[in-house]
Amino acid sequence: MTTYRVPLSILALCILPWLLPSKALAVNVLIYGVVCVGYNLLFGYTGLLSFGHAAFFGAGAYITGIAIGQFGVPWYLAVLMGVAGGAVLAFIIGGMSTRTRGIYFSMVTLALAQLVYYVALQASSWTGGENGLRGFTVNKINLFGFDINFLDPVNKYYVLMVFAAAALWLVSRILNSPFGAAIEAIRENERRARTCGYDVERTKLLSFTLSGTICALGGTMSALHLAFVPLESLHYLTSGMIVMMTLLGGASSFFGPFIGALVFLLMEDVFSLWTSHWQIIVGSIFVLFVLFLPKGIWGTFLSRVVR
Amino acid sequence: MDTELILMQLFSGVALGAILVITALGLSIIFGMMGVVNFAHGALFMVGAYAGLWVASLTGSFWWGLLVAPIMIGVFGMLIEFVLIRRLYGRSIDDPLLLTFGLSYVLVEGVRIVFGSDGIPFPTPSLLTGVVDLGVGFFPIYRIFVVGLVFAIVVLLWLGLEKTKFGLIVRAGARDPMMMRVLGVDISKVWLAVFGLGIGLAALGGVLAGPMRSVNPEMGALVLAEAFVVTVIGGLGSLVGAIIAGLLVGVVISMTALFAPEMATIVMFALMAIVLLIRPQGLFGKLA
């Protein structure tokens, strides 16, 4: 299973847009799938419940948008800048929050992410404040001499899928490394991991930074997709949404977060047709999952079917 | 800048801090006793404000709203503990946090369905409108009332926790629930009461904040972040910490609003960051 998880996942992503009602939904699944897979590295595998990952998602999106819109940077450089900026921010916030433990950690990540939100709100000459960041688009993407029309949803999906595939491969690679074993050891028993000679603080910080970096990649994908960065992408409810998606699909499973993003966005799609108050349904379903299916859809499936 | 203006702003900070104190106390009591971080605290604060508004408009009196809404929402909190949170004891500490987060979604959306998404003005009761001249400046009567009421409640809480048998059980239960059970105390009833008390305090904070902030479904989000900042600075589970940090944050916010308005929403997070760098467990917290 572990050997084939990346090719299998990518195969699933290849056919995904043809199974969903709209291509735009498929692109969203891709974006939030990447974000949740990155988030799960910290939540599912390191055992740290961060409520601040919107900060990295938003930072990736804003930096990419600002780089393209205000400085005319080519799209691939803008993506790199977004990811790098998210990594630096994750290193700083991670450095402060991993000093604390348990429930403190969740509160500190939430509060620091809200700080980023308010900074973006205040720095409106850069970020557009409450109105969000506008005024940048990517129409064409030049790949190895070919011009790809990026406004066509199918093209957009497969271009962004390359990023998603890279993220999936990277996370799988991280989990298979000795470092991956170390973070799981910390999740299971921090004291024992320390006694075994792991530098728990540095491992946590690295895990936090990697996780934030992948979330930032999701953010840059979102900026390329929407050609717009809403201020809400930095809000703590976005962090909460990432947590909900990850848990719905199944934390500490490799592909679970992707399933979670898919199910969450499908629910949003379906329920918002019925009522503008779809969040009350999604919230209730989430509460039921915490109560009765804490392993999530994919995690429960794996533990029941694949033994 | 004249002293009078600074004094008035200082006092306004104390009033803001008083609301933070009462809200963070609820959060802190629930955590200290049950080890549950209530992520729905901000949402329940907001629900409290709406309940106050509703009762006040039904009875035509702010005072009924102030009295009835916290009790109503406190009982609702007990229901939440009984139906949902009780099932999670013994599971990972993350689970109640996640559950209450989902609950906050439901509460915010529920309020939107009943009261609509737009803010509703919460009129200051006529008895408490206007300002009073204290010799050093003019102070809004309503804010003086808020500070006085919160002070009285904090004193009552302290007396209740230190001098009554119930307080003794609560304090002992926070240290060692198993031992309390062995001694024949039905700790689950105590937890029920403590959760109701904490939620009631959040709702009271909401009603008191009503005339000072606009009442809207999103008001809980900022309050939750503020309450977290206060508890992180003061030390989670420390009542003294919640009181001192709440007042400190309130004063720092309103003094910054006077000198650098654009920094007012940011400064409390900066304060928290500094405290964390020096004392990760908070000013009055114990090392975990």
Coordinates of C-alpha atoms in Angstrom, one line a residue:
Chain A
M1 CA 0.0 0.0 0.0
T2 CA 2.7 2.4 1.1
T3 CA 4.8 1.7 -2.0
Y4 CA 2.0 2.5 -4.4
R5 CA 0.3 5.3 -2.5
V6 CA 1.7 8.2 -4.6
P7 CA 1.1 6.7 -8.1
L8 CA -2.4 5.5 -6.9
S9 CA -3.2 8.9 -5.6
I10 CA -2.1 10.6 -8.8
L11 CA -4.2 8.2 -10.8
A12 CA -7.2 9.1 -8.7
L13 CA -6.5 12.8 -9.3
C14 CA -6.2 12.2 -13.1
I15 CA -9.8 10.9 -13.3
L16 CA -11.3 13.1 -10.7
P17 CA -12.5 16.1 -12.9
W18 CA -14.5 13.6 -15.0
L19 CA -16.3 12.3 -12.0
L20 CA -17.3 15.6 -10.4
P21 CA -20.2 17.9 -11.5
S22 CA -17.9 20.8 -12.4
K23 CA -14.3 21.3 -13.3
A24 CA -14.1 24.3 -10.9
L25 CA -15.0 22.0 -8.0
A26 CA -12.3 19.6 -9.1
V27 CA -9.7 22.5 -9.0
N28 CA -10.9 23.4 -5.5
V29 CA -10.6 19.8 -4.4
L30 CA -7.0 19.8 -5.7
I31 CA -6.1 23.1 -3.9
Y32 CA -7.7 22.2 -0.5
G33 CA -6.4 18.6 -0.9
V34 CA -2.9 19.9 -1.1
V35 CA -3.5 22.2 1.9
C36 CA -5.0 19.4 3.9
V37 CA -2.2 16.9 3.0
G38 CA 0.3 19.5 4.2
Y39 CA -1.7 20.2 7.3
N40 CA -2.0 16.5 8.1
L41 CA 1.8 16.2 8.3
L42 CA 1.5 18.3 11.4
F43 CA -1.9 17.3 12.8
G44 CA -2.1 13.6 11.8
Y45 CA 1.5 12.6 11.9
T46 CA 3.2 14.9 14.5
G47 CA 0.1 15.1 16.7
L48 CA 0.0 18.9 16.9
L49 CA -3.4 20.5 16.5
S50 CA -2.7 23.9 14.8
F51 CA -5.5 26.3 14.3
G52 CA -3.4 28.8 12.3
H53 CA -2.7 27.2 9.0
A54 CA -4.8 29.8 7.2
A55 CA -1.9 32.1 7.7
F56 CA 0.4 30.0 5.4
F57 CA -2.4 29.4 2.9
G58 CA -3.2 33.1 2.8
A59 CA 0.5 34.1 2.8
G60 CA 1.2 31.9 -0.3
A61 CA -1.8 33.3 -2.1
Y62 CA -1.1 37.0 -1.2
I63 CA 2.6 36.8 -2.1
T64 CA 1.9 35.2 -5.4
G65 CA -0.8 37.7 -6.2
I66 CA 1.3 40.7 -5.2
A67 CA 4.3 39.4 -7.1
I68 CA 2.3 39.0 -10.3
G69 CA 0.1 42.0 -10.0
Q70 CA 2.4 44.7 -8.6
F71 CA 5.8 43.6 -9.8
G72 CA 5.0 41.7 -13.0
V73 CA 6.9 38.7 -11.9
P74 CA 6.5 35.6 -14.2
W75 CA 4.0 33.0 -12.8
Y76 CA 6.5 30.3 -11.9
L77 CA 8.7 32.7 -10.0
A78 CA 5.7 34.1 -8.2
V79 CA 4.8 30.6 -7.2
L80 CA 8.3 30.0 -5.8
M81 CA 8.1 33.3 -3.9
G82 CA 4.7 32.4 -2.5
V83 CA 6.0 29.1 -1.3
A84 CA 9.2 30.5 0.1
G85 CA 7.3 33.3 1.9
G86 CA 4.9 30.8 3.4
A87 CA 7.9 28.7 4.5
V88 CA 9.5 31.7 6.3
L89 CA 6.3 32.7 8.0
A90 CA 5.7 29.0 9.1
F91 CA 9.3 29.0 10.5
I92 CA 8.6 32.1 12.5
I93 CA 5.1 31.2 13.8
G94 CA 6.3 27.6 14.3
G95 CA 9.3 28.8 16.3
M96 CA 7.0 30.6 18.7
S97 CA 4.2 28.2 19.0
T98 CA 6.2 25.0 19.3
R99 CA 7.7 26.4 22.5
T100 CA 4.2 25.7 24.0
R101 CA 2.5 22.4 24.5
G102 CA -0.9 20.7 24.2
I103 CA -3.8 23.0 24.2
Y104 CA -1.7 26.1 24.5
F105 CA -0.2 25.3 21.1
S106 CA -3.7 25.4 19.4
M107 CA -4.5 28.7 21.1
V108 CA -1.1 30.3 20.2
T109 CA -1.3 29.2 16.6
L110 CA -4.8 30.6 16.3
A111 CA -3.8 33.9 17.9
L112 CA -0.7 34.4 15.8
A113 CA -2.6 33.6 12.6
Q114 CA -5.2 36.2 13.6
L115 CA -2.3 38.6 13.9
V116 CA -1.4 37.9 10.3
Y117 CA -5.0 38.4 9.4
Y118 CA -5.2 41.9 11.0
V119 CA -1.8 42.9 9.5
A120 CA -3.2 42.0 6.0
L121 CA -6.4 44.0 6.9
Q122 CA -4.4 47.1 7.9
A123 CA -1.8 46.9 5.1
S124 CA -4.6 47.7 2.6
S125 CA -2.3 49.5 0.1
W126 CA -0.6 46.1 -0.5
T127 CA -3.3 43.6 0.2
G128 CA -6.5 45.5 -0.8
G129 CA -7.7 45.3 2.9
E130 CA -11.2 44.1 3.3
N131 CA -11.9 43.9 -0.5
G132 CA -9.1 41.3 -1.0
L133 CA -6.3 41.3 -3.5
R134 CA -7.4 41.9 -7.1
G135 CA -5.7 43.0 -10.3
F136 CA -3.7 40.0 -11.4
T137 CA -4.4 37.2 -13.7
V138 CA -2.5 34.4 -15.4
N139 CA -4.0 33.8 -18.9
K140 CA -1.2 31.7 -20.4
I141 CA 1.3 29.3 -18.9
N142 CA 4.4 28.6 -20.8
L143 CA 5.7 25.1 -20.1
F144 CA 8.7 23.9 -22.0
G145 CA 8.0 26.1 -25.0
F146 CA 4.3 25.3 -25.1
D147 CA 1.7 27.9 -24.4
I148 CA -1.1 26.6 -22.4
N149 CA -4.4 28.5 -22.2
F150 CA -4.8 28.7 -18.4
L151 CA -8.3 30.0 -18.5
D152 CA -9.6 26.7 -19.8
P153 CA -10.7 24.7 -16.7
V154 CA -9.4 21.4 -17.9
N155 CA -5.9 22.8 -18.7
K156 CA -5.9 24.6 -15.4
Y157 CA -6.8 21.4 -13.5
Y158 CA -4.0 19.4 -15.1
V159 CA -1.4 22.2 -14.6
L160 CA -2.3 22.5 -11.0
M161 CA -2.4 18.8 -10.7
V162 CA 1.4 18.7 -11.4
F163 CA 1.8 20.8 -8.2
A164 CA -0.5 18.5 -6.3
A165 CA 1.4 15.5 -7.5
A166 CA 4.7 17.1 -6.4
A167 CA 3.2 17.8 -3.0
L168 CA 1.9 14.3 -2.6
W169 CA 5.2 12.8 -3.6
L170 CA 7.1 15.1 -1.2
V171 CA 4.8 14.3 1.8
S172 CA 5.1 10.6 1.0
R173 CA 8.9 10.9 0.8
I174 CA 8.9 12.8 4.2
L175 CA 6.8 10.2 5.9
N176 CA 9.0 7.4 4.6
S177 CA 12.2 9.0 5.9
P178 CA 13.7 8.6 9.4
F179 CA 12.3 12.1 10.0
G180 CA 8.8 10.7 9.3
A181 CA 9.4 8.0 11.9
A182 CA 10.6 10.7 14.4
I183 CA 7.5 12.8 14.1
E184 CA 5.3 9.8 14.6
A185 CA 7.3 8.9 17.7
I186 CA 6.7 12.4 19.0
R187 CA 3.0 12.0 18.4
E188 CA 2.8 8.7 20.2
N189 CA 4.9 9.7 23.2
E190 CA 6.9 12.9 23.3
R191 CA 8.8 12.0 26.5
R192 CA 9.9 8.7 25.2
A193 CA 11.0 10.3 21.9
R194 CA 13.1 12.7 23.9
T195 CA 14.6 9.9 25.9
C196 CA 15.5 8.1 22.7
G197 CA 17.6 11.1 21.8
Y198 CA 15.5 12.9 19.3
D199 CA 15.7 16.7 19.4
V200 CA 11.9 17.1 19.9
E201 CA 11.9 20.9 19.6
R202 CA 13.8 20.9 16.3
T203 CA 11.8 18.1 14.8
K204 CA 8.5 19.8 15.7
L205 CA 9.7 23.1 14.2
L206 CA 10.8 21.3 11.0
S207 CA 7.5 19.5 10.8
F208 CA 5.6 22.8 11.3
T209 CA 7.7 24.5 8.6
L210 CA 7.3 21.8 6.1
S211 CA 3.6 21.6 6.8
G212 CA 3.2 25.3 6.4
T213 CA 5.2 25.4 3.2
I214 CA 2.9 22.8 1.6
C215 CA -0.1 24.9 2.7
A216 CA 1.5 27.9 1.1
L217 CA 1.8 25.9 -2.1
G218 CA -2.0 25.3 -1.9
G219 CA -2.4 29.1 -1.4
T220 CA -0.4 30.0 -4.5
M221 CA -2.5 27.4 -6.5
S222 CA -5.6 29.2 -5.2
A223 CA -4.3 32.6 -6.3
L224 CA -3.5 31.3 -9.8
H225 CA -6.9 29.6 -10.0
L226 CA -9.1 32.5 -8.7
A227 CA -7.0 35.5 -9.9
F228 CA -8.2 36.9 -6.6
V229 CA -7.3 36.5 -2.9
P230 CA -10.1 37.1 -0.5
L231 CA -9.2 38.4 2.9
E232 CA -11.1 35.4 4.4
S233 CA -8.4 33.1 3.2
L234 CA -6.4 34.3 6.2
H235 CA -9.3 34.1 8.7
Y236 CA -9.3 31.6 11.4
L237 CA -12.5 30.0 10.0
T238 CA -10.3 29.0 7.0
S239 CA -7.9 27.3 9.5
G240 CA -10.9 25.6 11.0
M241 CA -12.1 24.5 7.6
I242 CA -8.7 22.9 6.9
V243 CA -8.9 21.1 10.3
M244 CA -12.5 19.9 9.5
M245 CA -11.6 18.6 6.1
T246 CA -8.6 16.8 7.4
L247 CA -10.5 15.2 10.2
L248 CA -13.5 14.3 8.0
G249 CA -11.3 12.4 5.6
G250 CA -9.1 10.9 8.2
A251 CA -6.1 12.4 10.0
S252 CA -2.9 10.3 10.1
S253 CA -3.8 8.6 6.8
F254 CA -2.0 9.5 3.7
F255 CA -4.9 10.1 1.3
G256 CA -7.5 10.8 3.9
P257 CA -7.2 14.6 3.8
F258 CA -7.8 14.6 0.1
I259 CA -11.0 12.6 0.6
G260 CA -11.9 15.1 3.3
A261 CA -11.5 18.1 1.1
L262 CA -13.5 16.3 -1.6
V263 CA -16.3 15.4 0.7
F264 CA -16.4 18.8 2.4
L265 CA -16.5 20.7 -0.9
L266 CA -19.1 18.4 -2.3
M267 CA -21.2 18.9 0.8
E268 CA -20.8 22.7 0.4
D269 CA -21.8 22.4 -3.3
V270 CA -24.9 20.3 -2.6
F271 CA -26.1 21.9 0.6
S272 CA -25.6 25.5 -0.7
L273 CA -28.1 24.7 -3.4
W274 CA -30.7 24.0 -0.7
T275 CA -29.9 26.7 1.7
S276 CA -27.6 29.6 2.3
H277 CA -27.1 28.3 5.8
W278 CA -25.2 25.2 4.6
Q279 CA -22.6 25.7 7.3
I280 CA -25.1 24.6 10.0
I281 CA -25.3 21.2 8.3
V282 CA -21.6 20.9 7.7
G283 CA -20.9 21.9 11.3
S284 CA -23.3 19.3 12.6
I285 CA -21.8 16.6 10.5
F286 CA -18.4 17.6 11.8
V287 CA -19.6 17.3 15.4
L288 CA -21.0 13.9 14.6
F289 CA -17.7 12.8 13.1
V290 CA -15.8 13.9 16.2
L291 CA -18.2 12.0 18.4
F292 CA -18.6 8.8 16.4
L293 CA -16.0 8.5 13.6
P294 CA -12.9 10.3 14.9
K295 CA -10.8 8.4 12.3
G296 CA -12.7 10.0 9.5
I297 CA -14.0 8.4 6.3
W298 CA -10.8 7.1 4.8
G299 CA -9.2 6.2 8.2
T300 CA -12.3 4.2 9.2
F301 CA -12.4 2.6 5.7
L302 CA -8.8 1.6 6.0
S303 CA -9.1 0.2 9.5
R304 CA -12.2 -1.8 8.6
V305 CA -11.3 -3.0 5.1
V306 CA -7.6 -3.1 4.7
R307 CA -6.0 -4.8 7.7
Chain B
M1 CA -2.0 65.3 24.6
D2 CA -3.8 66.2 27.8
T3 CA -4.1 64.0 30.9
E4 CA -7.8 64.1 30.9
L5 CA -8.1 62.4 27.5
I6 CA -5.5 59.8 28.5
L7 CA -7.4 59.1 31.8
M8 CA -10.6 58.7 29.9
Q9 CA -9.1 56.3 27.4
L10 CA -7.4 54.4 30.3
F11 CA -10.8 53.9 31.9
S12 CA -12.3 52.9 28.6
G13 CA -9.6 50.2 28.5
V14 CA -10.5 49.0 32.0
A15 CA -14.1 48.7 30.9
L16 CA -13.1 46.7 27.8
G17 CA -10.7 44.7 30.0
A18 CA -13.6 43.9 32.4
I19 CA -15.5 42.2 29.6
L20 CA -12.4 40.3 28.6
V21 CA -11.9 39.3 32.3
I22 CA -15.4 37.9 32.6
T23 CA -15.2 36.0 29.3
A24 CA -11.7 34.6 29.9
L25 CA -12.7 33.6 33.4
G26 CA -15.3 31.4 32.0
L27 CA -12.8 29.8 29.5
S28 CA -10.3 29.4 32.3
I29 CA -12.6 27.9 34.8
I30 CA -13.8 25.3 32.3
F31 CA -10.2 24.5 31.3
G32 CA -8.9 24.4 34.9
M33 CA -11.6 22.1 36.0
M34 CA -12.3 19.8 33.1
G35 CA -9.3 20.2 30.8
V36 CA -11.6 21.3 28.0
V37 CA -10.7 24.3 25.8
N38 CA -14.0 25.6 24.7
F39 CA -13.7 26.8 21.1
A40 CA -17.4 27.7 21.1
H41 CA -16.8 30.3 23.8
G42 CA -16.8 33.2 21.4
A43 CA -19.9 31.9 19.7
L44 CA -21.7 31.5 23.1
F45 CA -20.6 35.0 24.0
M46 CA -22.4 36.1 20.8
V47 CA -25.4 33.9 21.5
G48 CA -25.5 35.5 25.0
A49 CA -25.6 39.0 23.5
Y50 CA -28.5 38.0 21.2
A51 CA -30.3 36.3 24.1
G52 CA -29.9 39.5 26.2
L53 CA -31.3 41.5 23.3
W54 CA -34.2 39.1 22.8
V55 CA -35.2 39.0 26.5
A56 CA -34.8 42.8 26.8
S57 CA -37.1 43.4 23.8
L58 CA -39.6 40.9 25.2
T59 CA -39.8 42.4 28.6
G60 CA -38.9 45.9 27.6
S61 CA -36.1 46.0 30.2
F62 CA -32.4 45.7 29.9
W63 CA -32.2 44.4 33.4
W64 CA -34.2 41.3 32.7
G65 CA -32.0 40.6 29.7
L66 CA -28.9 41.0 31.9
L67 CA -30.3 38.6 34.5
V68 CA -32.1 36.0 32.4
A69 CA -29.9 35.6 29.4
P70 CA -26.8 34.4 31.2
I71 CA -28.9 31.9 33.2
M72 CA -30.6 30.7 30.0
I73 CA -27.4 30.3 28.1
G74 CA -25.7 28.7 31.2
V75 CA -28.4 26.1 31.2
F76 CA -27.9 25.6 27.5
G77 CA -24.2 25.1 28.2
M78 CA -25.1 22.4 30.7
L79 CA -27.1 20.7 28.0
I80 CA -24.1 20.9 25.6
E81 CA -22.0 19.3 28.3
F82 CA -24.6 16.6 29.0
V83 CA -25.3 15.7 25.4
L84 CA -22.0 16.2 23.6
I85 CA -18.9 16.9 25.7
R86 CA -19.6 14.2 28.3
R87 CA -19.0 11.5 25.7
L88 CA -15.5 12.7 25.1
Y89 CA -14.0 12.3 28.5
G90 CA -11.1 10.0 28.5
R91 CA -10.4 10.6 24.8
S92 CA -7.6 12.8 23.4
I93 CA -7.6 16.4 24.6
D94 CA -8.0 17.6 21.0
D95 CA -11.5 16.0 20.7
P96 CA -13.5 18.5 22.9
L97 CA -11.6 21.3 21.1
L98 CA -12.6 20.0 17.7
L99 CA -16.2 19.3 18.8
T100 CA -16.7 22.8 20.2
F101 CA -15.2 24.3 17.1
G102 CA -17.8 22.5 15.0
L103 CA -20.4 23.6 17.5
S104 CA -19.4 27.2 17.0
Y105 CA -20.2 26.9 13.3
V106 CA -23.7 25.6 14.1
L107 CA -24.3 28.3 16.7
V108 CA -23.2 31.2 14.4
E109 CA -25.3 29.8 11.5
G110 CA -28.2 29.2 13.8
V111 CA -28.2 32.8 15.0
R112 CA -28.0 34.0 11.4
I113 CA -31.2 31.9 10.6
V114 CA -33.1 33.4 13.6
F115 CA -31.9 37.0 13.7
G116 CA -30.4 37.6 10.3
S117 CA -26.8 38.4 9.3
D118 CA -26.9 42.1 9.9
G119 CA -25.8 43.7 13.1
I120 CA -28.5 44.8 15.6
P121 CA -28.0 47.9 17.7
F122 CA -28.2 47.2 21.5
P123 CA -29.5 50.3 23.2
T124 CA -27.9 51.4 26.4
P125 CA -30.5 51.3 29.2
S126 CA -31.8 54.8 29.9
L127 CA -30.7 54.7 33.5
L128 CA -27.1 54.2 32.4
T129 CA -26.8 56.6 29.5
G130 CA -24.8 59.7 29.6
V131 CA -21.5 60.6 31.3
V132 CA -20.6 61.6 34.8
D133 CA -18.0 64.2 35.8
L134 CA -15.6 62.7 38.2
G135 CA -13.4 65.8 38.5
V136 CA -10.7 64.4 36.4
G137 CA -12.9 64.0 33.3
F138 CA -16.2 62.7 31.9
F139 CA -16.8 59.0 32.1
P140 CA -19.6 57.1 30.5
I141 CA -21.9 55.8 33.2
Y142 CA -22.5 52.5 31.4
R143 CA -18.8 51.7 31.5
I144 CA -18.6 52.5 35.2
F145 CA -21.5 50.1 35.7
V146 CA -19.7 47.4 33.7
V147 CA -16.5 47.7 35.7
G148 CA -18.4 47.7 39.0
L149 CA -20.6 44.7 38.1
V150 CA -17.6 42.7 36.9
F151 CA -15.7 43.5 40.0
A152 CA -18.6 42.4 42.2
I153 CA -18.9 39.1 40.2
V154 CA -15.2 38.4 40.5
V155 CA -15.4 38.9 44.3
L156 CA -18.4 36.6 44.4
L157 CA -16.7 34.0 42.3
W158 CA -13.6 34.2 44.5
L159 CA -15.7 33.8 47.7
G160 CA -17.6 31.0 46.1
L161 CA -14.5 29.1 45.2
E162 CA -12.5 29.8 48.4
K163 CA -15.2 29.8 51.1
T164 CA -17.9 27.4 50.1
K165 CA -18.1 23.6 50.2
F166 CA -18.9 23.6 46.5
G167 CA -15.8 25.6 45.8
L168 CA -13.7 23.2 47.8
I169 CA -15.0 20.3 45.7
V170 CA -14.4 22.2 42.5
R171 CA -10.8 23.0 43.5
A172 CA -10.1 19.5 44.7
G173 CA -11.8 18.0 41.6
A174 CA -9.5 20.1 39.3
R175 CA -6.5 18.5 41.1
D176 CA -7.6 14.9 41.3
P177 CA -11.0 13.9 39.9
M178 CA -10.4 10.2 40.6
M179 CA -9.8 10.9 44.3
M180 CA -13.0 12.9 44.5
R181 CA -14.9 10.0 43.0
V182 CA -13.4 7.7 45.6
L183 CA -14.5 10.1 48.3
G184 CA -18.1 9.7 47.0
V185 CA -18.4 13.0 45.1
D186 CA -20.4 12.7 41.9
I187 CA -17.8 14.6 39.8
S188 CA -19.8 14.5 36.7
K189 CA -22.4 16.7 38.4
V190 CA -19.7 19.1 39.4
W191 CA -18.4 19.2 35.8
L192 CA -21.9 19.9 34.6
A193 CA -22.3 22.8 37.0
V194 CA -18.8 24.2 36.2
F195 CA -19.5 24.1 32.5
G196 CA -22.8 25.8 32.9
L197 CA -21.1 28.5 35.1
G198 CA -18.3 29.1 32.5
I199 CA -20.8 29.4 29.7
G200 CA -23.0 31.7 31.8
L201 CA -20.0 34.0 32.3
A202 CA -19.4 34.1 28.6
A203 CA -23.1 35.0 28.0
L204 CA -22.9 37.6 30.6
G205 CA -19.9 39.1 28.9
G206 CA -21.9 39.1 25.7
V207 CA -24.8 41.0 27.2
L208 CA -22.5 43.5 28.9
A209 CA -20.6 44.0 25.6
G210 CA -23.9 44.5 23.7
P211 CA -24.2 48.3 24.2
M212 CA -20.4 48.8 23.7
R213 CA -19.9 46.8 20.5
S214 CA -22.4 46.1 17.7
V215 CA -24.3 42.8 18.1
N216 CA -23.7 40.6 15.0
P217 CA -23.2 36.9 14.3
E218 CA -19.4 37.4 13.8
M219 CA -18.7 39.2 17.0
G220 CA -17.7 36.0 18.7
A221 CA -14.7 35.4 16.4
L222 CA -12.8 38.4 17.7
V223 CA -13.8 37.7 21.3
L224 CA -12.5 34.2 21.0
A225 CA -9.1 35.4 19.8
E226 CA -9.1 38.0 22.6
A227 CA -10.0 35.5 25.3
F228 CA -7.3 33.1 24.0
V229 CA -4.8 35.9 24.1
V230 CA -5.8 36.8 27.7
T231 CA -5.7 33.2 28.9
V232 CA -2.3 32.6 27.2
I233 CA -0.9 35.7 28.8
G234 CA -2.4 35.1 32.2
G235 CA -1.7 31.3 32.2
L236 CA -4.4 28.7 31.3
G237 CA -6.5 27.8 34.3
S238 CA -5.3 30.6 36.5
L239 CA -8.1 32.9 37.7
V240 CA -5.7 35.6 39.0
G241 CA -3.9 35.4 35.6
A242 CA -7.2 35.8 33.7
I243 CA -8.1 38.9 35.8
I244 CA -4.7 40.7 35.5
A245 CA -4.2 39.7 31.8
G246 CA -7.7 40.7 30.9
L247 CA -7.3 44.2 32.4
L248 CA -3.8 44.5 30.9
V249 CA -5.0 43.6 27.4
G250 CA -8.0 46.0 27.6
V251 CA -5.8 48.9 28.7
V252 CA -3.1 48.2 26.1
I253 CA -5.7 48.0 23.3
S254 CA -7.4 51.2 24.2
M255 CA -4.1 53.1 24.9
T256 CA -2.8 52.0 21.5
A257 CA -6.1 53.1 19.9
L258 CA -5.3 56.6 21.3
F259 CA -1.7 56.9 20.0
A260 CA -1.6 54.5 17.0
P261 CA -5.1 53.6 16.0
E262 CA -4.0 51.3 13.1
M263 CA -2.1 49.1 15.6
A264 CA -5.0 48.6 18.0
T265 CA -6.1 45.2 16.7
I266 CA -2.5 44.0 16.4
V267 CA -1.0 45.0 19.7
M268 CA -2.5 42.4 21.9
F269 CA -1.1 39.6 19.7
A270 CA 2.3 41.3 19.9
L271 CA 1.9 41.4 23.7
M272 CA 1.1 37.7 23.7
A273 CA 4.1 36.9 21.5
I274 CA 6.4 38.8 23.9
V275 CA 5.0 37.0 27.0
L276 CA 5.3 33.6 25.2
L277 CA 9.0 34.2 24.4
I278 CA 9.7 35.0 28.0
R279 CA 7.3 32.7 29.8
P280 CA 5.7 30.0 27.5
Q281 CA 3.4 29.0 30.3
G282 CA 2.0 32.5 30.8
L283 CA 2.5 35.0 33.6
F284 CA 0.6 32.9 36.3
G285 CA 0.6 29.5 34.7
K286 CA 2.3 26.4 35.9
L287 CA 4.7 24.5 33.6
A288 CA 2.8 21.6 31.9

